[in-house]
């Protein structure tokens, strides 16, 4: 007979509830204020999409948004390629310094962001590399590729090598085996890491602030410059849109894991 688990003590429940309230009440307030407009005639609060309209029509905000998307897409592409190649090498090959490389891939996850931002800025200055969108992309790749390495290595840990062996027995070349067997199996991990890398790149402020040049402000930097002169309702509206986009990307980042098992079964059936 299975014993029922005891319920957590009231103190743990209270702390958990307070933690979630502190985390999510500010977000709820921000979303509510993004839909509130004050009627100048009587001072009443009305439901309105005016702030969303103004935010989307702001040329400076749109330029910053385009810069964030540009940086996010290219840094995600670079992080996905480098992260996947690194994960594949660490999983499949033995070479001198492998343990060091394995440890170094985790350094961007634990190093303080301010330290990383300063080191990247100093490195760009020493190389006399002009600061701009390219420097931001390179900086974002350095911290986001680690997430791709982790997600891809997680998929490789559950990899069924018998599928590759079956492909070789059927006369497939290494390239054909990778393209038709290996890549489809690790694709969910690549996609999860890529979506996470894009989310981190799009939301990053500190490293971007140190590595951005004149005329290359991303959306977080633009919002910071606007907040210094007061919080405009446009910021609430734009922040709500960013929050919605982030939630959607996180959902899609975890969805591939659900279909990975069925994909493996299909490949086994084909083999």
CSV table of C-alpha atoms in Angstrom, one decimal:
chain,number,residue,atom,x,y,z
A,1,UNK,CA,0.0,0.0,0.0
A,2,UNK,CA,1.4,3.3,-1.1
A,3,UNK,CA,1.9,5.8,1.7
A,4,UNK,CA,0.5,9.2,1.2
A,5,UNK,CA,3.1,12.0,1.2
A,6,UNK,CA,2.8,14.5,4.1
A,7,UNK,CA,1.8,18.0,3.2
A,8,UNK,CA,4.5,20.7,3.5
A,9,UNK,CA,4.5,22.7,6.7
A,10,UNK,CA,2.6,26.0,6.8
A,11,UNK,CA,5.8,27.9,7.0
A,12,UNK,CA,7.1,26.4,3.7
A,13,UNK,CA,3.7,27.1,2.0
A,14,UNK,CA,3.7,30.7,3.2
A,15,UNK,CA,7.3,31.4,2.0
A,16,UNK,CA,6.5,29.8,-1.4
A,17,UNK,CA,3.3,31.8,-1.7
A,18,UNK,CA,5.1,35.1,-0.8
A,19,UNK,CA,7.9,34.3,-3.2
A,20,UNK,CA,5.5,33.8,-6.1
A,21,UNK,CA,3.6,37.0,-5.1
A,22,UNK,CA,6.8,39.1,-5.1
A,23,UNK,CA,7.7,37.6,-8.5
A,24,UNK,CA,4.5,37.9,-10.3
A,25,UNK,CA,2.5,40.8,-8.8
A,26,UNK,CA,4.8,43.4,-10.4
A,27,UNK,CA,4.3,41.8,-13.8
A,28,UNK,CA,0.6,41.7,-13.3
A,29,UNK,CA,0.6,45.4,-12.4
A,30,UNK,CA,2.7,46.3,-15.4
A,31,UNK,CA,0.3,44.5,-17.7
A,32,UNK,CA,-2.7,46.2,-16.2
A,33,UNK,CA,-1.2,49.6,-16.4
A,34,UNK,CA,-0.3,49.0,-20.1
A,35,UNK,CA,-4.1,48.9,-20.8
A,36,UNK,CA,-5.0,51.9,-18.6
A,37,UNK,CA,-5.6,55.4,-20.1
A,38,UNK,CA,-6.8,58.4,-18.0
A,39,UNK,CA,-9.8,60.3,-19.4
A,40,UNK,CA,-8.8,64.0,-19.4
A,41,UNK,CA,-12.4,65.0,-19.0
A,42,UNK,CA,-13.2,63.3,-15.7
A,43,UNK,CA,-9.9,61.7,-14.7
A,44,UNK,CA,-11.3,58.2,-14.8
A,45,UNK,CA,-9.2,55.2,-15.7
A,46,UNK,CA,-10.4,53.6,-19.0
A,47,UNK,CA,-9.4,50.4,-20.9
A,48,UNK,CA,-7.4,51.5,-23.9
A,49,UNK,CA,-4.8,50.3,-26.4
A,50,UNK,CA,-3.5,53.8,-26.9
A,51,UNK,CA,-0.1,53.1,-25.3
A,52,UNK,CA,0.4,50.1,-27.5
A,53,UNK,CA,-0.3,52.2,-30.6
A,54,UNK,CA,2.1,54.9,-29.5
A,55,UNK,CA,4.8,52.4,-28.7
A,56,UNK,CA,4.5,50.7,-32.1
A,57,UNK,CA,4.5,54.1,-33.8
A,58,UNK,CA,7.6,55.3,-32.0
A,59,UNK,CA,10.5,55.4,-34.6
A,60,UNK,CA,13.2,55.2,-32.0
A,61,UNK,CA,11.6,52.2,-30.3
A,62,UNK,CA,11.2,50.4,-33.6
A,63,UNK,CA,14.8,51.0,-34.5
A,64,UNK,CA,15.9,49.6,-31.1
A,65,UNK,CA,13.5,46.6,-31.6
A,66,UNK,CA,15.0,45.9,-35.1
A,67,UNK,CA,18.5,46.1,-33.6
A,68,UNK,CA,17.5,43.6,-30.9
A,69,UNK,CA,16.0,41.2,-33.4
A,70,UNK,CA,19.0,41.5,-35.7
A,71,UNK,CA,21.5,40.9,-32.9
A,72,UNK,CA,19.3,38.1,-31.4
A,73,UNK,CA,19.0,36.2,-34.7
A,74,UNK,CA,22.7,36.3,-35.6
A,75,UNK,CA,23.9,35.6,-32.1
A,76,UNK,CA,21.5,32.7,-31.9
A,77,UNK,CA,22.7,31.3,-35.2
A,78,UNK,CA,26.3,31.6,-34.1
A,79,UNK,CA,25.6,30.1,-30.7
A,80,UNK,CA,23.7,27.2,-32.2
A,81,UNK,CA,26.5,26.3,-34.6
A,82,UNK,CA,29.3,26.6,-32.1
A,83,UNK,CA,27.3,25.0,-29.2
A,84,UNK,CA,26.2,22.0,-31.3
A,85,UNK,CA,29.7,21.4,-32.6
A,86,UNK,CA,31.2,21.7,-29.1
A,87,UNK,CA,28.6,19.3,-27.7
A,88,UNK,CA,29.2,16.8,-30.5
A,89,UNK,CA,32.9,16.9,-30.0
A,90,UNK,CA,32.7,16.5,-26.3
A,91,UNK,CA,30.3,13.5,-26.6
A,92,UNK,CA,31.9,11.7,-29.5
A,93,UNK,CA,35.7,12.3,-29.3
A,94,UNK,CA,38.6,11.9,-26.9
A,95,UNK,CA,41.3,14.5,-27.2
A,96,UNK,CA,43.8,16.3,-24.9
A,97,UNK,CA,42.2,19.0,-22.8
A,98,UNK,CA,38.7,17.6,-23.2
A,99,UNK,CA,38.0,18.0,-19.5
A,100,UNK,CA,39.2,21.6,-19.5
A,101,UNK,CA,37.0,22.4,-22.5
A,102,UNK,CA,34.0,20.7,-20.8
A,103,UNK,CA,34.6,22.9,-17.8
A,104,UNK,CA,35.1,26.1,-19.8
A,105,UNK,CA,31.8,25.7,-21.6
A,106,UNK,CA,30.1,26.2,-18.2
A,107,UNK,CA,32.1,29.3,-17.2
A,108,UNK,CA,29.7,31.8,-18.9
A,109,UNK,CA,26.9,30.4,-16.8
A,110,UNK,CA,28.6,31.0,-13.4
A,111,UNK,CA,30.8,34.0,-14.0
A,112,UNK,CA,29.3,37.4,-12.8
A,113,UNK,CA,27.8,39.2,-15.7
A,114,UNK,CA,29.6,42.5,-14.9
A,115,UNK,CA,32.9,40.7,-15.0
A,116,UNK,CA,32.1,39.2,-18.3
A,117,UNK,CA,31.0,42.6,-19.7
A,118,UNK,CA,34.1,44.3,-18.6
A,119,UNK,CA,36.4,41.6,-19.9
A,120,UNK,CA,34.7,41.7,-23.3
A,121,UNK,CA,35.0,45.5,-23.4
A,122,UNK,CA,38.7,45.3,-22.6
A,123,UNK,CA,39.2,42.6,-25.2
A,124,UNK,CA,37.5,44.6,-27.9
A,125,UNK,CA,39.6,47.7,-27.0
A,126,UNK,CA,42.8,45.8,-27.0
A,127,UNK,CA,42.0,44.4,-30.5
A,128,UNK,CA,40.9,47.9,-31.6
A,129,UNK,CA,37.6,46.4,-32.6
A,130,UNK,CA,35.0,49.1,-33.3
A,131,UNK,CA,31.9,48.8,-31.0
A,132,UNK,CA,28.6,48.3,-32.7
A,133,UNK,CA,26.2,45.5,-33.7
A,134,UNK,CA,29.0,43.1,-34.6
A,135,UNK,CA,30.6,43.5,-31.2
A,136,UNK,CA,27.2,42.9,-29.5
A,137,UNK,CA,26.6,39.8,-31.5
A,138,UNK,CA,30.1,38.3,-30.7
A,139,UNK,CA,29.5,39.2,-27.0
A,140,UNK,CA,26.2,37.5,-26.9
A,141,UNK,CA,27.5,34.3,-28.5
A,142,UNK,CA,30.1,34.0,-25.7
A,143,UNK,CA,27.5,33.6,-23.0
A,144,UNK,CA,24.6,32.0,-25.0
A,145,UNK,CA,26.4,29.1,-26.7
A,146,UNK,CA,26.7,27.4,-23.3
A,147,UNK,CA,23.0,26.8,-23.1
A,148,UNK,CA,23.1,25.2,-26.6
A,149,UNK,CA,25.9,22.9,-25.4
A,150,UNK,CA,23.9,21.8,-22.4
A,151,UNK,CA,20.6,21.1,-24.2
A,152,UNK,CA,22.4,19.2,-27.1
A,153,UNK,CA,24.5,17.2,-24.7
A,154,UNK,CA,21.3,16.2,-22.8
A,155,UNK,CA,19.9,14.9,-26.1
A,156,UNK,CA,23.2,13.1,-26.9
A,157,UNK,CA,23.1,11.4,-23.5
A,158,UNK,CA,19.9,9.6,-24.5
A,159,UNK,CA,21.1,8.9,-28.0
A,160,UNK,CA,20.6,5.4,-29.3
A,161,UNK,CA,23.8,4.6,-31.1
A,162,UNK,CA,22.3,1.5,-32.6
A,163,UNK,CA,20.4,3.7,-35.1
A,164,UNK,CA,23.6,5.0,-36.5
A,165,UNK,CA,25.1,1.5,-36.6
A,166,UNK,CA,22.0,0.3,-38.5
A,167,UNK,CA,22.4,3.2,-41.0
A,168,UNK,CA,26.0,2.2,-41.6
A,169,UNK,CA,25.1,-1.4,-42.1
A,170,UNK,CA,22.6,-0.3,-44.8
A,171,UNK,CA,25.4,1.5,-46.6
A,172,UNK,CA,24.9,5.1,-45.5
A,173,UNK,CA,27.9,7.4,-45.5
A,174,UNK,CA,28.8,9.3,-42.3
A,175,UNK,CA,27.3,12.5,-43.8
A,176,UNK,CA,24.1,10.7,-44.8
A,177,UNK,CA,23.9,9.1,-41.3
A,178,UNK,CA,24.3,12.5,-39.6
A,179,UNK,CA,21.8,14.2,-41.8
A,180,UNK,CA,19.1,11.5,-41.7
A,181,UNK,CA,19.6,9.9,-38.3
A,182,UNK,CA,21.8,11.9,-35.9
A,183,UNK,CA,20.6,15.4,-36.7
A,184,UNK,CA,16.8,14.7,-36.4
A,185,UNK,CA,17.4,13.1,-33.0
A,186,UNK,CA,19.4,16.0,-31.6
A,187,UNK,CA,17.3,18.7,-33.3
A,188,UNK,CA,15.0,19.2,-30.3
A,189,UNK,CA,18.0,20.0,-28.2
A,190,UNK,CA,19.4,22.4,-30.8
A,191,UNK,CA,16.0,24.1,-31.0
A,192,UNK,CA,15.6,24.4,-27.3
A,193,UNK,CA,19.0,25.9,-26.9
A,194,UNK,CA,18.5,28.2,-29.8
A,195,UNK,CA,15.3,29.6,-28.4
A,196,UNK,CA,16.9,30.0,-25.0
A,197,UNK,CA,19.9,31.8,-26.6
A,198,UNK,CA,17.6,34.1,-28.5
A,199,UNK,CA,15.6,35.0,-25.4
A,200,UNK,CA,18.8,35.7,-23.4
A,201,UNK,CA,20.2,37.8,-26.2
A,202,UNK,CA,17.0,39.8,-26.7
A,203,UNK,CA,16.6,40.6,-23.0
A,204,UNK,CA,20.3,41.2,-22.2
A,205,UNK,CA,21.2,44.7,-20.9
A,206,UNK,CA,24.5,44.7,-19.0
A,207,UNK,CA,26.8,43.0,-21.5
A,208,UNK,CA,25.1,44.9,-24.4
A,209,UNK,CA,25.5,48.2,-22.5
A,210,UNK,CA,29.3,47.7,-22.3
A,211,UNK,CA,29.8,46.4,-25.9
A,212,UNK,CA,27.4,48.6,-27.8
A,213,UNK,CA,28.6,51.5,-29.9
A,214,UNK,CA,27.0,54.8,-31.0
A,215,UNK,CA,23.8,54.1,-32.9
A,216,UNK,CA,23.6,50.4,-31.9
A,217,UNK,CA,21.2,50.7,-29.0
A,218,UNK,CA,19.1,47.6,-28.4
A,219,UNK,CA,15.6,47.6,-26.9
A,220,UNK,CA,16.7,47.1,-23.3
A,221,UNK,CA,19.2,50.0,-23.6
A,222,UNK,CA,16.6,52.2,-25.2
A,223,UNK,CA,14.1,51.4,-22.4
A,224,UNK,CA,16.7,52.2,-19.8
A,225,UNK,CA,17.4,55.6,-21.3
A,226,UNK,CA,13.7,56.3,-21.4
A,227,UNK,CA,13.2,55.3,-17.8
A,228,UNK,CA,15.8,57.8,-16.6
A,229,UNK,CA,13.3,60.6,-17.6
A,230,UNK,CA,10.3,59.0,-16.1
A,231,UNK,CA,8.3,55.8,-16.7
A,232,UNK,CA,6.1,56.4,-19.7
A,233,UNK,CA,3.0,54.2,-20.2
A,234,UNK,CA,4.5,53.3,-23.6
A,235,UNK,CA,7.2,51.4,-21.6
A,236,UNK,CA,4.5,49.3,-19.9
A,237,UNK,CA,3.0,48.5,-23.2
A,238,UNK,CA,6.2,47.5,-24.8
A,239,UNK,CA,7.4,45.5,-21.8
A,240,UNK,CA,4.1,43.6,-21.9
A,241,UNK,CA,4.7,42.7,-25.6
A,242,UNK,CA,8.3,41.6,-24.7
A,243,UNK,CA,6.9,39.5,-21.8
A,244,UNK,CA,4.4,37.8,-24.1
A,245,UNK,CA,7.1,37.1,-26.7
A,246,UNK,CA,9.4,35.6,-24.0
A,247,UNK,CA,6.7,33.4,-22.7
A,248,UNK,CA,5.9,32.1,-26.1
A,249,UNK,CA,9.6,31.3,-26.8
A,250,UNK,CA,10.0,29.5,-23.5
A,251,UNK,CA,6.9,27.4,-24.3
A,252,UNK,CA,8.3,26.5,-27.7
A,253,UNK,CA,11.7,25.8,-26.1
A,254,UNK,CA,10.2,23.0,-24.0
A,255,UNK,CA,7.8,21.6,-26.5
A,256,UNK,CA,10.4,19.7,-28.6
A,257,UNK,CA,11.2,17.5,-25.6
A,258,UNK,CA,7.7,16.0,-25.7
A,259,UNK,CA,8.0,14.9,-29.3
A,260,UNK,CA,11.5,13.6,-29.0
A,261,UNK,CA,10.5,10.1,-27.9
A,262,UNK,CA,8.0,9.6,-30.7
A,263,UNK,CA,10.6,10.8,-33.2
A,264,UNK,CA,13.1,8.2,-31.9
A,265,UNK,CA,10.5,5.5,-32.2
A,266,UNK,CA,9.8,6.5,-35.9
A,267,UNK,CA,13.5,6.3,-36.7
A,268,UNK,CA,13.8,2.8,-35.0
A,269,UNK,CA,10.8,1.7,-37.1
A,270,UNK,CA,12.5,2.9,-40.3
A,271,UNK,CA,15.8,1.2,-39.3
